[in-house]
CSV table of C-alpha atoms in Angstrom, one decimal:
chain,number,residue,atom,x,y,z
A,1,MET,CA,186.8,84.8,50.7
A,2,GLN,CA,184.7,85.3,53.8
A,3,SER,CA,182.6,82.6,55.3
A,4,LYS,CA,178.9,82.6,54.8
A,5,GLU,CA,176.2,82.5,57.5
A,6,SER,CA,172.9,81.1,56.7
A,7,ALA,CA,169.6,82.1,58.3
A,8,GLY,CA,169.6,78.8,60.1
A,9,ASP,CA,173.1,79.4,61.4
A,10,PHE,CA,172.0,82.9,62.7
A,11,HIS,CA,169.0,81.4,64.6
A,12,GLU,CA,171.0,78.5,66.0
A,13,ARG,CA,173.8,80.8,67.1
A,14,HIS,CA,171.3,83.0,69.0
A,15,GLY,CA,169.1,80.1,70.3
A,16,LYS,CA,166.1,81.3,68.3
A,17,GLU,CA,163.5,79.3,66.4
A,18,ARG,CA,162.8,80.2,62.8
A,19,SER,CA,159.3,80.9,61.7
A,20,SER,CA,157.2,77.9,60.4
A,21,ALA,CA,157.6,79.2,56.8
A,22,GLY,CA,161.3,79.9,57.4
A,23,GLN,CA,161.2,82.9,55.0
A,24,PHE,CA,160.7,85.8,57.3
A,25,ASN,CA,161.4,86.7,60.9
A,26,VAL,CA,161.2,89.9,62.8
A,27,TYR,CA,162.7,90.8,66.3
A,28,ARG,CA,163.3,93.5,68.8
A,29,VAL,CA,167.1,94.0,69.3
A,30,ASN,CA,166.8,93.6,73.1
A,31,GLU,CA,165.6,90.1,72.8
A,32,PHE,CA,169.3,89.2,71.9
A,33,SER,CA,172.2,89.3,74.2
A,34,PRO,CA,174.6,92.1,73.4
A,35,GLU,CA,177.0,91.1,70.6
A,36,ILE,CA,180.7,91.7,70.4
A,37,SER,CA,181.9,93.4,67.2
A,38,PHE,CA,182.1,90.9,64.3
A,39,PRO,CA,184.4,90.7,61.2
A,40,PRO,CA,183.2,91.0,57.6
A,41,ASN,CA,181.0,88.2,56.6
A,42,ARG,CA,178.4,87.3,54.0
A,43,ARG,CA,174.9,86.1,54.9
A,44,ASP,CA,172.4,84.2,52.7
A,45,PHE,CA,169.5,86.5,53.9
A,46,TYR,CA,168.4,90.1,53.5
A,47,LYS,CA,168.2,92.2,56.6
A,48,ILE,CA,166.5,95.5,57.5
A,49,SER,CA,167.6,97.0,60.8
A,50,LEU,CA,166.1,100.1,62.7
A,51,VAL,CA,168.4,101.5,65.3
A,52,VAL,CA,166.5,103.4,67.9
A,53,LYS,CA,169.3,103.6,70.4
A,54,GLY,CA,172.9,102.5,70.0
A,55,GLU,CA,176.2,103.3,68.6
A,56,GLY,CA,178.6,101.5,66.3
A,57,ILE,CA,180.4,101.5,63.0
A,58,LEU,CA,179.0,99.5,60.1
A,59,SER,CA,181.5,98.7,57.3
A,60,TYR,CA,180.3,97.4,54.0
A,61,ALA,CA,181.5,97.3,50.3
A,62,ASP,CA,183.9,100.4,50.2
A,63,LYS,CA,182.3,102.4,53.0
A,64,MET,CA,182.3,102.8,56.7
A,65,ILE,CA,179.7,104.8,58.5
A,66,HIS,CA,179.3,105.8,62.2
A,67,ILE,CA,175.8,105.0,63.4
A,68,LYS,CA,174.4,106.7,66.6
A,69,ASP,CA,170.7,106.3,67.1
A,70,ASN,CA,167.9,106.8,64.6
A,71,ALA,CA,169.2,104.8,61.6
A,72,ILE,CA,167.9,102.4,59.1
A,73,SER,CA,170.4,99.9,57.6
A,74,PHE,CA,169.9,97.5,54.6
A,75,THR,CA,172.1,94.4,53.8
A,76,ASN,CA,171.7,91.6,51.3
A,77,PRO,CA,173.4,88.3,50.6
A,78,MET,CA,175.9,89.9,48.2
A,79,ILE,CA,177.2,92.5,50.8
A,80,PRO,CA,180.0,91.4,53.2
A,81,TYR,CA,179.7,93.6,56.2
A,82,SER,CA,181.1,94.1,59.7
A,83,TRP,CA,179.9,95.8,62.9
A,84,GLU,CA,182.1,97.4,65.5
A,85,LYS,CA,179.9,98.0,68.6
A,86,LEU,CA,180.6,101.2,70.5
A,87,SER,CA,177.8,101.2,73.1
A,88,ASP,CA,175.9,98.9,75.4
A,89,HIS,CA,172.1,98.1,75.7
A,90,PRO,CA,171.1,99.0,72.1
A,91,SER,CA,167.4,99.1,71.1
A,92,GLY,CA,165.6,98.8,67.9
A,93,TYR,CA,164.3,96.2,65.5
A,94,PHE,CA,165.3,94.1,62.6
A,95,CYS,CA,163.6,91.8,60.1
A,96,MET,CA,165.4,89.1,58.0
A,97,PHE,CA,164.2,87.2,55.1
A,98,THR,CA,165.4,84.8,52.3
A,99,GLU,CA,165.2,85.0,48.6
A,100,ALA,CA,162.1,82.8,48.8
A,101,PHE,CA,160.3,85.6,50.5
A,102,ILE,CA,160.8,88.1,47.6
A,103,ASP,CA,158.2,88.2,44.9
A,104,TYR,CA,157.9,90.4,41.8
A,105,ASP,CA,156.1,93.2,43.6
A,106,LEU,CA,158.7,93.4,46.3
A,107,LYS,CA,161.5,93.7,43.7
A,108,GLY,CA,159.7,95.8,41.2
A,109,GLU,CA,161.3,98.2,39.0
A,110,THR,CA,161.4,101.1,41.5
A,111,LEU,CA,162.2,99.0,44.6
A,112,SER,CA,165.1,97.2,42.8
A,113,GLU,CA,167.0,100.4,43.0
A,114,SER,CA,166.5,100.7,46.7
A,115,PRO,CA,169.3,100.2,49.3
A,116,LEU,CA,168.0,96.7,50.1
A,117,PHE,CA,168.9,95.2,46.6
A,118,LYS,CA,171.9,97.3,45.5
A,119,ILE,CA,175.5,96.0,46.1
A,120,SER,CA,177.1,99.3,46.9
A,121,GLY,CA,175.8,102.7,47.4
A,122,ASN,CA,174.3,104.0,50.7
A,123,HIS,CA,172.9,101.2,52.9
A,124,VAL,CA,172.6,103.3,56.0
A,125,LEU,CA,170.0,106.1,56.1
A,126,LEU,CA,169.2,108.6,58.8
A,127,PRO,CA,165.4,109.1,59.1
A,128,ASP,CA,163.8,112.2,60.7
A,129,GLN,CA,161.3,111.8,63.6
A,130,ARG,CA,158.3,111.4,61.3
A,131,SER,CA,160.0,108.5,59.5
A,132,MET,CA,161.2,107.0,62.7
A,133,GLY,CA,157.7,107.0,64.1
A,134,LEU,CA,156.3,105.4,60.9
A,135,VAL,CA,158.9,102.7,60.6
A,136,THR,CA,158.8,101.9,64.4
A,137,GLY,CA,155.0,101.4,64.0
A,138,ILE,CA,155.5,99.1,61.0
A,139,PHE,CA,158.0,96.9,62.9
A,140,GLU,CA,155.6,96.7,65.8
A,141,GLN,CA,152.8,95.6,63.3
A,142,MET,CA,155.1,93.0,61.8
A,143,LEU,CA,155.8,91.6,65.2
A,144,ILE,CA,152.1,91.3,66.0
A,145,GLU,CA,151.4,89.8,62.6
A,146,MET,CA,154.1,87.1,63.1
A,147,GLN,CA,152.0,85.8,65.9
A,148,SER,CA,148.7,85.9,64.1
A,149,SER,CA,146.9,83.0,62.4
A,150,TYR,CA,145.9,85.0,59.3
A,151,LYS,CA,146.4,82.8,56.4
A,152,ASN,CA,147.8,85.6,54.1
A,153,LYS,CA,150.1,87.2,56.8
A,154,TYR,CA,153.3,86.8,54.7
A,155,GLU,CA,151.6,88.7,51.8
A,156,LEU,CA,150.8,91.4,54.3
A,157,LEU,CA,154.4,91.3,55.7
A,158,ARG,CA,155.7,91.8,52.2
A,159,SER,CA,153.5,94.9,52.0
A,160,TYR,CA,155.0,96.2,55.3
A,161,VAL,CA,158.6,95.6,53.9
A,162,GLN,CA,157.5,97.6,50.7
A,163,ILE,CA,156.4,100.5,52.9
A,164,ILE,CA,159.8,100.6,54.7
A,165,ILE,CA,161.7,100.5,51.4
A,166,HIS,CA,159.6,103.3,50.0
A,167,GLU,CA,160.1,105.4,53.1
A,168,ALA,CA,163.9,104.7,52.8
A,169,LEU,CA,163.9,106.0,49.2
A,170,LYS,CA,162.6,109.3,50.4
A,171,ILE,CA,165.6,109.8,52.8
A,172,GLU,CA,168.6,111.7,51.7
A,173,PRO,CA,171.7,109.5,52.1
A,174,PRO,CA,174.2,110.6,54.8
A,175,ASP,CA,177.5,112.3,53.9
A,176,ALA,CA,179.3,111.1,57.1
A,177,HIS,CA,180.9,108.1,55.5
A,178,PHE,CA,184.5,107.6,54.6
A,179,LYS,CA,186.3,105.3,52.3
A,180,ALA,CA,187.8,102.1,53.7
A,181,GLY,CA,191.6,101.8,53.1
A,182,THR,CA,191.2,98.7,50.9
A,183,SER,CA,188.5,100.1,48.6
A,184,PRO,CA,189.9,98.6,45.3
A,185,SER,CA,190.3,95.2,46.8
A,186,ARG,CA,186.8,95.3,48.4
A,187,ILE,CA,185.1,96.5,45.3
A,188,SER,CA,187.0,93.8,43.3
A,189,GLU,CA,185.9,91.1,45.7
A,190,ILE,CA,182.3,92.0,45.6
A,191,PHE,CA,182.4,92.3,41.8
A,192,LEU,CA,183.9,88.7,41.5
A,193,GLU,CA,181.3,87.3,43.9
A,194,LEU,CA,178.5,89.0,42.0
A,195,LEU,CA,179.8,87.7,38.7
A,196,GLU,CA,180.1,84.1,40.1
A,197,ARG,CA,176.6,84.2,41.6
A,198,GLN,CA,175.1,84.2,38.1
A,199,PHE,CA,176.4,80.7,37.4
A,200,PRO,CA,175.8,77.9,36.7
A,201,ILE,CA,173.1,78.4,34.3
A,202,THR,CA,170.6,75.6,35.1
A,203,SER,CA,168.0,75.7,32.4
A,204,PRO,CA,167.6,77.0,28.8
A,205,GLN,CA,165.1,79.5,30.2
A,206,HIS,CA,167.6,81.0,32.7
A,207,THR,CA,169.6,84.0,31.4
A,208,ILE,CA,172.2,86.0,33.3
A,209,ARG,CA,171.1,89.5,34.3
A,210,LEU,CA,174.4,91.4,34.3
A,211,LYS,CA,176.4,91.0,31.0
A,212,ASN,CA,178.8,94.0,30.7
A,213,ALA,CA,181.0,96.3,32.6
A,214,ASN,CA,178.4,99.2,32.7
A,215,GLU,CA,175.7,96.9,34.2
A,216,PHE,CA,178.1,95.6,36.8
A,217,ALA,CA,179.2,99.1,37.7
A,218,SER,CA,175.5,100.3,38.0
A,219,GLN,CA,174.7,97.4,40.3
A,220,LEU,CA,177.7,98.3,42.5
A,221,SER,CA,176.8,102.0,42.3
A,222,VAL,CA,180.3,102.9,41.2
A,223,HIS,CA,181.6,104.5,37.9
A,224,THR,CA,182.7,102.0,35.3
A,225,ASN,CA,186.1,103.6,35.2
A,226,HIS,CA,186.5,103.1,39.0
A,227,LEU,CA,185.4,99.5,38.8
A,228,ASN,CA,188.0,98.9,35.9
A,229,ARG,CA,190.8,100.6,37.9
A,230,SER,CA,190.0,98.6,41.0
A,231,LEU,CA,190.0,95.2,39.1
A,232,LYS,CA,193.1,96.2,37.1
A,233,ASP,CA,195.0,97.2,40.3
A,234,THR,CA,194.0,94.0,42.3
A,235,THR,CA,193.8,91.4,39.6
A,236,GLY,CA,195.6,92.6,36.5
A,237,LYS,CA,192.5,92.2,34.4
A,238,THR,CA,189.7,94.5,33.3
A,239,THR,CA,186.0,94.0,34.0
A,240,THR,CA,185.3,92.9,30.4
A,241,GLU,CA,188.2,90.4,30.6
A,242,HIS,CA,186.8,88.8,33.8
A,243,ILE,CA,183.2,88.7,32.3
A,244,ALA,CA,184.4,87.2,29.1
A,245,GLU,CA,186.5,84.5,30.8
A,246,ARG,CA,183.7,83.4,33.1
A,247,MET,CA,181.2,83.3,30.2
A,248,ILE,CA,183.5,81.3,28.0
A,249,ARG,CA,184.0,78.8,30.9
A,250,GLU,CA,180.3,78.4,31.3
A,251,ALA,CA,179.7,78.2,27.5
A,252,LYS,CA,182.3,75.4,27.2
A,253,ALA,CA,180.8,73.5,30.2
A,254,LEU,CA,177.3,73.7,28.5
A,255,LEU,CA,178.6,72.6,25.1
A,256,LEU,CA,180.4,69.7,26.7
A,257,HIS,CA,177.8,68.5,29.2
A,258,SER,CA,174.4,69.6,28.0
A,259,ASN,CA,172.3,68.8,25.0
A,260,TRP,CA,171.1,72.4,24.6
A,261,ASP,CA,171.4,73.9,21.1
A,262,ILE,CA,173.7,76.8,20.3
A,263,ALA,CA,170.8,79.4,20.5
A,264,GLU,CA,169.8,78.1,24.0
A,265,ILE,CA,173.3,78.4,25.3
A,266,GLY,CA,173.7,81.8,23.8
A,267,TYR,CA,170.4,83.0,25.3
A,268,GLY,CA,171.5,81.8,28.7
A,269,LEU,CA,174.7,83.9,28.4
A,270,GLY,CA,172.7,87.0,27.5
A,271,PHE,CA,173.0,86.8,23.7
A,272,GLY,CA,169.7,87.6,21.9
A,273,HIS,CA,170.9,86.1,18.7
A,274,ALA,CA,172.9,82.9,18.2
A,275,SER,CA,175.0,84.7,15.6
A,276,ASN,CA,176.3,87.1,18.3
A,277,PHE,CA,177.1,84.3,20.6
A,278,ASN,CA,179.1,82.6,17.7
A,279,ILE,CA,181.0,85.7,17.1
A,280,PHE,CA,181.9,86.2,20.7
A,281,PHE,CA,182.9,82.5,21.2
A,282,LYS,CA,185.1,82.4,18.1
A,283,LYS,CA,186.8,85.7,19.1
A,284,GLN,CA,187.6,84.3,22.6
A,285,THR,CA,188.6,80.7,21.6
A,286,GLY,CA,189.4,80.7,17.9
A,287,GLN,CA,186.6,78.2,17.1
A,288,THR,CA,182.8,78.4,16.7
A,289,PRO,CA,180.7,76.7,19.4
A,290,ASN,CA,179.8,73.9,17.0
A,291,GLN,CA,183.5,73.3,16.1
A,292,PHE,CA,184.4,73.1,19.8
A,293,ARG,CA,181.5,70.7,20.5
A,294,ARG,CA,182.4,68.5,17.6
A,295,GLN,CA,186.1,68.5,18.3
A,296,SER,CA,185.4,67.6,22.0
A,297,VAL,CA,183.2,64.6,20.9
A,298,VAL,CA,185.9,63.3,18.6
A,299,ILE,CA,188.7,63.6,21.3
A,300,SER,CA,186.5,61.9,23.8
């Protein structure tokens, strides 16, 4: 499991101060001292980078792509990625923001399918000169806005980020990528991290978003069969088996340590009806949820 770098760690490592809100920051690349290549790592923040000049290899999920000038890249907290620097004196921009910065409009139905929020797929896009001019201008506006005293500046910054994402959705993804040698293991690792991030369920109003193999495969931008083969090869279990085991573990924890009723626990695990949750639980454990809860009380 890779280590995880927080936004605070990033700013401390580079001797930078975070914004007063702490949710959003934007920089010119040349404000930072040139970095050596770094190994795969996960961050707790989202990042959009515009490469104006520079060369390197970005590796993420099951892809590696050679970047040389004029590129936009998107990473999120669920993507471990690495960067191999191939040139000195890069130029460009990047903005970084936390989950707290994201609102409903920024992660609307269309934008949720963008490279910023997907796990796999194409996270590096090669804009033409028109797009480069537009996105460069937006980054310059964000830099100006960060220094302003406008009380709604973070709302405006979200609008700028939306424009960048929409512009990225117009760009055809590059074909110049190649599969990393450990594709099955990397796909499996990202799946397991994505599965684990849905838990624990902290309130009866909280329900998991990804519930079956097809939904996970769609989020990972791979075919369901490829995800299953990757997991079977690396863990010996199918996607469905991993999901069921993790859901049962969470169900047992809630039955033992919460006062939620069966319907609330089932809803949290993605079951619209308590009867469906009862069938699932009994199939996996040989007991109904109520039988498990009662037996546990007697034993304790």
